[in-house]
Amino acid sequence: MIPGFRVLKRERRVSADLIEQFRVLPVANVSDSMHRMTAAGPRLTMMHRDGQMAGPALTVKTRPGDNLMLHKAIDMAEAGDVIVVDAGGDLTNSLMGELMLAYAVRRGVAGFVIYGAIRDADAFLKVNLPVFAAGVTHRGPYKDGPGEINVPIALEGMVIHPGDLVIGDRDGVLGVPMDAAQAVLAKTLSKQDAEVRQMAAIENGTNDRSWVDESLKRLGCSMP
């Protein structure tokens, strides 16, 4: 098959058990547990009202402003999938609107990450399916291709492979590599426990702040 215009099968995807465990975790804490080195960028913002997103990636790479392959991806989606679209971040034409959203809900899609634009923004708020996109425009898409489904894609440097875990909340979107998900989960849960203890110390006035002055001295800051 020639790269650029092809539909591939997804060979595997992150387990349902891991998805549910990540669903309740703040994206920021998962990101910290991945050394703060992975992000899809602040352009990807919530287009729904509220709620967290978690699911295996069904990836789409498309020419900016063209949604033919996105239509095909929705047809292919398994219940619980997050469809992740690399459209180059272009906002000239929208990639999906109210009708495609309704069809995706019917198909059981768990969410979308659109590195491009949507339209019918009020419908996304009303339906409240988790959707993250780079912007909104009333200008509609074309349906000519080319594009690819189930290939590795990159959103502002964040690489996502088909089947990887994709999570999102009001802080943004994060991809967790499938083969690292169990280790990232363990580290995130440990961080969660530490934050619970720190919050309790803040509330009862026993929070240790000595590290601030120690860091300043170590870095050579002049202080009285």
mmCIF file of C-alpha atoms in Angstrom:
data_model
loop_
_atom_site.group_PDB
_atom_site.id
_atom_site.type_symbol
_atom_site.label_atom_id
_atom_site.label_comp_id
_atom_site.label_asym_id
_atom_site.label_seq_id
_atom_site.Cartn_x
_atom_site.Cartn_y
_atom_site.Cartn_z
ATOM 1 C CA MET A 1 0.000 0.000 0.000
ATOM 2 C CA ILE A 2 1.289 3.432 -0.896
ATOM 3 C CA PRO A 3 1.561 5.881 2.041
ATOM 4 C CA GLY A 4 -0.655 8.944 1.898
ATOM 5 C CA PHE A 5 -4.009 7.451 0.925
ATOM 6 C CA ARG A 6 -4.744 4.204 2.742
ATOM 7 C CA VAL A 7 -6.863 2.585 5.441
ATOM 8 C CA LEU A 8 -5.087 0.167 7.771
ATOM 9 C CA LYS A 9 -6.370 -2.185 10.436
ATOM 10 C CA ARG A 10 -5.602 -1.432 14.058
ATOM 11 C CA GLU A 11 -3.796 -4.466 15.413
ATOM 12 C CA ARG A 12 -4.339 -3.853 19.143
ATOM 13 C CA ARG A 13 -5.514 -1.269 21.639
ATOM 14 C CA VAL A 14 -5.064 -0.398 25.286
ATOM 15 C CA SER A 15 -7.127 -2.543 27.666
ATOM 16 C CA ALA A 16 -10.542 -1.507 28.960
ATOM 17 C CA ASP A 17 -9.338 -1.947 32.550
ATOM 18 C CA LEU A 18 -6.515 0.563 32.100
ATOM 19 C CA ILE A 19 -8.843 3.017 30.379
ATOM 20 C CA GLU A 20 -11.226 3.019 33.337
ATOM 21 C CA GLN A 21 -8.418 3.484 35.854
ATOM 22 C CA PHE A 22 -7.039 6.478 33.941
ATOM 23 C CA ARG A 23 -10.485 8.001 33.451
ATOM 24 C CA VAL A 24 -10.621 9.323 37.016
ATOM 25 C CA LEU A 25 -7.075 10.725 37.076
ATOM 26 C CA PRO A 26 -6.240 14.385 36.373
ATOM 27 C CA VAL A 27 -4.414 14.776 33.076
ATOM 28 C CA ALA A 28 -1.913 17.093 34.801
ATOM 29 C CA ASN A 29 -0.859 14.342 37.212
ATOM 30 C CA VAL A 30 -0.461 11.819 34.407
ATOM 31 C CA SER A 31 1.602 14.383 32.516
ATOM 32 C CA ASP A 32 3.822 14.959 35.555
ATOM 33 C CA SER A 33 4.331 11.210 35.790
ATOM 34 C CA MET A 34 5.610 11.262 32.202
ATOM 35 C CA HIS A 35 8.226 13.876 33.178
ATOM 36 C CA ARG A 36 6.173 16.753 31.666
ATOM 37 C CA MET A 37 7.690 16.012 28.264
ATOM 38 C CA THR A 38 4.546 15.134 26.308
ATOM 39 C CA ALA A 39 1.739 17.477 25.267
ATOM 40 C CA ALA A 40 -0.456 18.222 22.282
ATOM 41 C CA GLY A 41 -0.204 21.948 22.933
ATOM 42 C CA PRO A 42 -2.588 24.548 24.345
ATOM 43 C CA ARG A 43 -4.390 25.019 21.018
ATOM 44 C CA LEU A 44 -6.398 21.859 21.654
ATOM 45 C CA THR A 45 -9.220 23.060 23.865
ATOM 46 C CA MET A 46 -12.499 21.622 25.147
ATOM 47 C CA MET A 47 -15.468 22.051 22.841
ATOM 48 C CA HIS A 48 -17.823 20.235 25.224
ATOM 49 C CA ARG A 49 -19.177 21.509 28.551
ATOM 50 C CA ASP A 50 -17.535 19.185 31.037
ATOM 51 C CA GLY A 51 -16.338 15.664 31.670
ATOM 52 C CA GLN A 52 -13.181 13.653 31.129
ATOM 53 C CA MET A 53 -12.170 11.679 28.064
ATOM 54 C CA ALA A 54 -10.360 8.350 27.966
ATOM 55 C CA GLY A 55 -10.120 5.702 25.287
ATOM 56 C CA PRO A 56 -7.955 3.934 22.707
ATOM 57 C CA ALA A 57 -6.827 6.015 19.744
ATOM 58 C CA LEU A 58 -8.220 5.505 16.271
ATOM 59 C CA THR A 59 -5.853 7.731 14.321
ATOM 60 C CA VAL A 60 -6.531 9.773 11.203
ATOM 61 C CA LYS A 61 -4.113 11.810 9.118
ATOM 62 C CA THR A 62 -5.842 14.050 6.614
ATOM 63 C CA ARG A 63 -5.203 16.889 4.247
ATOM 64 C CA PRO A 64 -6.137 20.180 5.969
ATOM 65 C CA GLY A 65 -9.784 21.043 5.407
ATOM 66 C CA ASP A 66 -10.781 17.589 4.100
ATOM 67 C CA ASN A 67 -12.846 15.145 6.170
ATOM 68 C CA LEU A 68 -13.309 12.138 3.881
ATOM 69 C CA MET A 69 -11.051 9.963 6.027
ATOM 70 C CA LEU A 70 -12.694 11.213 9.213
ATOM 71 C CA HIS A 71 -16.030 9.982 7.861
ATOM 72 C CA LYS A 72 -14.445 6.594 7.191
ATOM 73 C CA ALA A 73 -12.929 6.508 10.680
ATOM 74 C CA ILE A 74 -16.341 7.046 12.292
ATOM 75 C CA ASP A 75 -17.700 4.181 10.195
ATOM 76 C CA MET A 76 -14.837 1.992 11.447
ATOM 77 C CA ALA A 77 -14.880 3.040 15.097
ATOM 78 C CA GLU A 78 -15.447 0.529 17.866
ATOM 79 C CA ALA A 79 -17.448 1.554 20.913
ATOM 80 C CA GLY A 80 -15.248 3.537 23.288
ATOM 81 C CA ASP A 81 -12.736 4.711 20.681
ATOM 82 C CA VAL A 82 -11.251 8.208 20.701
ATOM 83 C CA ILE A 83 -10.779 9.403 17.126
ATOM 84 C CA VAL A 84 -7.608 11.494 16.885
ATOM 85 C CA VAL A 85 -7.181 13.581 13.742
ATOM 86 C CA ASP A 86 -4.030 15.262 12.493
ATOM 87 C CA ALA A 87 -5.188 17.911 10.041
ATOM 88 C CA GLY A 88 -2.075 20.022 10.395
ATOM 89 C CA GLY A 89 -3.707 22.456 12.822
ATOM 90 C CA ASP A 90 -5.265 24.375 9.926
ATOM 91 C CA LEU A 91 -8.424 26.309 10.843
ATOM 92 C CA THR A 92 -9.525 27.435 7.386
ATOM 93 C CA ASN A 93 -12.221 24.757 7.060
ATOM 94 C CA SER A 94 -13.998 22.756 9.728
ATOM 95 C CA LEU A 95 -13.667 18.979 9.785
ATOM 96 C CA MET A 96 -16.910 18.065 11.529
ATOM 97 C CA GLY A 97 -20.165 19.530 12.761
ATOM 98 C CA GLU A 98 -23.511 18.615 14.283
ATOM 99 C CA LEU A 99 -24.469 15.796 11.881
ATOM 100 C CA MET A 100 -21.168 13.949 12.171
ATOM 101 C CA LEU A 101 -21.262 14.413 15.938
ATOM 102 C CA ALA A 102 -24.718 12.829 16.132
ATOM 103 C CA TYR A 103 -23.581 9.887 14.013
ATOM 104 C CA ALA A 104 -20.477 9.408 16.165
ATOM 105 C CA VAL A 105 -22.592 9.288 19.322
ATOM 106 C CA ARG A 106 -24.756 6.661 17.646
ATOM 107 C CA ARG A 107 -21.625 4.644 16.857
ATOM 108 C CA GLY A 108 -20.456 4.767 20.485
ATOM 109 C CA VAL A 109 -17.402 6.955 19.885
ATOM 110 C CA ALA A 110 -15.997 8.099 23.241
ATOM 111 C CA GLY A 111 -14.467 11.356 22.026
ATOM 112 C CA PHE A 112 -12.534 13.284 19.405
ATOM 113 C CA VAL A 113 -9.238 15.107 19.245
ATOM 114 C CA ILE A 114 -9.262 17.327 16.166
ATOM 115 C CA TYR A 115 -6.035 19.116 15.294
ATOM 116 C CA GLY A 116 -8.090 21.394 13.106
ATOM 117 C CA ALA A 117 -11.458 23.135 13.380
ATOM 118 C CA ILE A 118 -15.077 22.166 14.074
ATOM 119 C CA ARG A 119 -18.326 24.007 13.422
ATOM 120 C CA ASP A 120 -21.835 24.003 14.953
ATOM 121 C CA ALA A 121 -20.150 24.758 18.264
ATOM 122 C CA ASP A 122 -23.427 25.019 20.210
ATOM 123 C CA ALA A 123 -24.247 21.409 19.310
ATOM 124 C CA PHE A 124 -20.966 20.241 20.827
ATOM 125 C CA LEU A 125 -21.857 21.991 24.069
ATOM 126 C CA LYS A 126 -25.358 20.524 24.060
ATOM 127 C CA VAL A 127 -24.369 16.951 23.237
ATOM 128 C CA ASN A 128 -21.368 17.112 25.594
ATOM 129 C CA LEU A 129 -19.395 14.297 23.992
ATOM 130 C CA PRO A 130 -15.738 14.927 24.870
ATOM 131 C CA VAL A 131 -14.259 16.828 21.929
ATOM 132 C CA PHE A 132 -11.006 18.779 21.816
ATOM 133 C CA ALA A 133 -10.184 20.905 18.787
ATOM 134 C CA ALA A 134 -7.852 23.696 17.741
ATOM 135 C CA GLY A 135 -10.618 26.113 16.762
ATOM 136 C CA VAL A 136 -14.027 26.846 15.259
ATOM 137 C CA THR A 137 -15.043 28.077 11.831
ATOM 138 C CA HIS A 138 -18.320 28.088 9.924
ATOM 139 C CA ARG A 139 -16.587 27.160 6.663
ATOM 140 C CA GLY A 140 -17.303 23.555 5.801
ATOM 141 C CA PRO A 141 -14.917 20.790 4.685
ATOM 142 C CA TYR A 142 -14.128 19.089 1.392
ATOM 143 C CA LYS A 143 -14.370 15.347 0.831
ATOM 144 C CA ASP A 144 -11.689 14.444 -1.682
ATOM 145 C CA GLY A 145 -8.840 12.966 0.379
ATOM 146 C CA PRO A 146 -6.101 11.968 0.566
ATOM 147 C CA GLY A 147 -5.448 10.718 4.063
ATOM 148 C CA GLU A 148 -4.588 7.727 6.225
ATOM 149 C CA ILE A 149 -6.267 5.774 9.016
ATOM 150 C CA ASN A 150 -4.454 3.841 11.754
ATOM 151 C CA VAL A 151 -0.985 5.254 11.180
ATOM 152 C CA PRO A 152 1.239 7.019 13.736
ATOM 153 C CA ILE A 153 0.436 10.740 13.886
ATOM 154 C CA ALA A 154 1.912 13.732 15.705
ATOM 155 C CA LEU A 155 0.058 16.689 17.187
ATOM 156 C CA GLU A 156 2.556 19.465 17.909
ATOM 157 C CA GLY A 157 5.197 16.855 18.699
ATOM 158 C CA MET A 158 2.982 14.445 20.659
ATOM 159 C CA VAL A 159 3.183 11.117 18.823
ATOM 160 C CA ILE A 160 0.133 8.857 18.996
ATOM 161 C CA HIS A 161 0.024 5.319 17.643
ATOM 162 C CA PRO A 162 -3.187 3.443 16.877
ATOM 163 C CA GLY A 163 -4.479 1.882 20.094
ATOM 164 C CA ASP A 164 -2.571 4.191 22.458
ATOM 165 C CA LEU A 165 -4.463 5.607 25.410
ATOM 166 C CA VAL A 166 -5.760 9.148 24.882
ATOM 167 C CA ILE A 167 -7.036 11.161 27.850
ATOM 168 C CA GLY A 168 -8.335 14.683 28.196
ATOM 169 C CA ASP A 169 -9.838 17.121 30.679
ATOM 170 C CA ARG A 170 -9.990 20.893 31.055
ATOM 171 C CA ASP A 171 -6.197 21.042 31.264
ATOM 172 C CA GLY A 172 -5.776 19.506 27.813
ATOM 173 C CA VAL A 173 -5.102 16.280 25.942
ATOM 174 C CA LEU A 174 -2.429 13.657 26.552
ATOM 175 C CA GLY A 175 -1.451 10.475 24.753
ATOM 176 C CA VAL A 176 -0.061 7.618 26.834
ATOM 177 C CA PRO A 177 1.875 4.950 24.874
ATOM 178 C CA MET A 178 0.076 1.640 25.158
ATOM 179 C CA ASP A 179 3.104 -0.353 26.283
ATOM 180 C CA ALA A 180 3.966 2.193 28.987
ATOM 181 C CA ALA A 181 0.432 2.706 30.306
ATOM 182 C CA GLN A 182 0.699 0.298 33.255
ATOM 183 C CA ALA A 183 3.932 1.887 34.500
ATOM 184 C CA VAL A 184 2.544 5.402 34.035
ATOM 185 C CA LEU A 185 -0.579 4.406 35.962
ATOM 186 C CA ALA A 186 1.459 3.150 38.917
ATOM 187 C CA LYS A 187 3.526 6.332 39.025
ATOM 188 C CA THR A 188 0.431 8.534 38.749
ATOM 189 C CA LEU A 189 -1.342 6.734 41.574
ATOM 190 C CA SER A 190 1.730 7.251 43.750
ATOM 191 C CA LYS A 191 1.706 10.944 42.897
ATOM 192 C CA GLN A 192 -2.014 11.113 43.710
ATOM 193 C CA ASP A 193 -1.355 9.684 47.169
ATOM 194 C CA ALA A 194 1.445 12.209 47.767
ATOM 195 C CA GLU A 195 -0.826 15.087 46.761
ATOM 196 C CA VAL A 196 -3.550 13.922 49.134
ATOM 197 C CA ARG A 197 -1.037 13.987 51.986
ATOM 198 C CA GLN A 198 0.268 17.401 50.934
ATOM 199 C CA MET A 199 -3.226 18.865 50.762
ATOM 200 C CA ALA A 200 -3.951 17.589 54.258
ATOM 201 C CA ALA A 201 -0.733 19.247 55.494
ATOM 202 C CA ILE A 202 -1.714 22.542 53.849
ATOM 203 C CA GLU A 203 -5.133 22.445 55.463
ATOM 204 C CA ASN A 204 -3.795 21.701 58.949
ATOM 205 C CA GLY A 205 -0.883 24.128 58.699
ATOM 206 C CA THR A 206 1.961 21.617 58.753
ATOM 207 C CA ASN A 207 3.074 21.927 55.134
ATOM 208 C CA ASP A 208 6.891 22.003 54.930
ATOM 209 C CA ARG A 209 8.062 24.992 52.816
ATOM 210 C CA SER A 210 11.757 24.797 53.669
ATOM 211 C CA TRP A 211 12.521 23.526 50.161
ATOM 212 C CA VAL A 212 11.881 27.006 48.702
ATOM 213 C CA ASP A 213 14.750 28.733 50.532
ATOM 214 C CA GLU A 214 16.941 25.666 50.118
ATOM 215 C CA SER A 215 16.428 25.812 46.354
ATOM 216 C CA LEU A 216 17.130 29.546 46.223
ATOM 217 C CA LYS A 217 20.385 29.113 48.149
ATOM 218 C CA ARG A 218 21.443 26.171 45.976
ATOM 219 C CA LEU A 219 20.838 28.270 42.857
ATOM 220 C CA GLY A 220 22.874 31.202 44.205
ATOM 221 C CA CYS A 221 20.035 33.670 44.874
ATOM 222 C CA SER A 222 20.951 36.668 47.069
ATOM 223 C CA MET A 223 18.601 36.974 50.040
ATOM 224 C CA PRO A 224 18.542 39.080 53.236
#
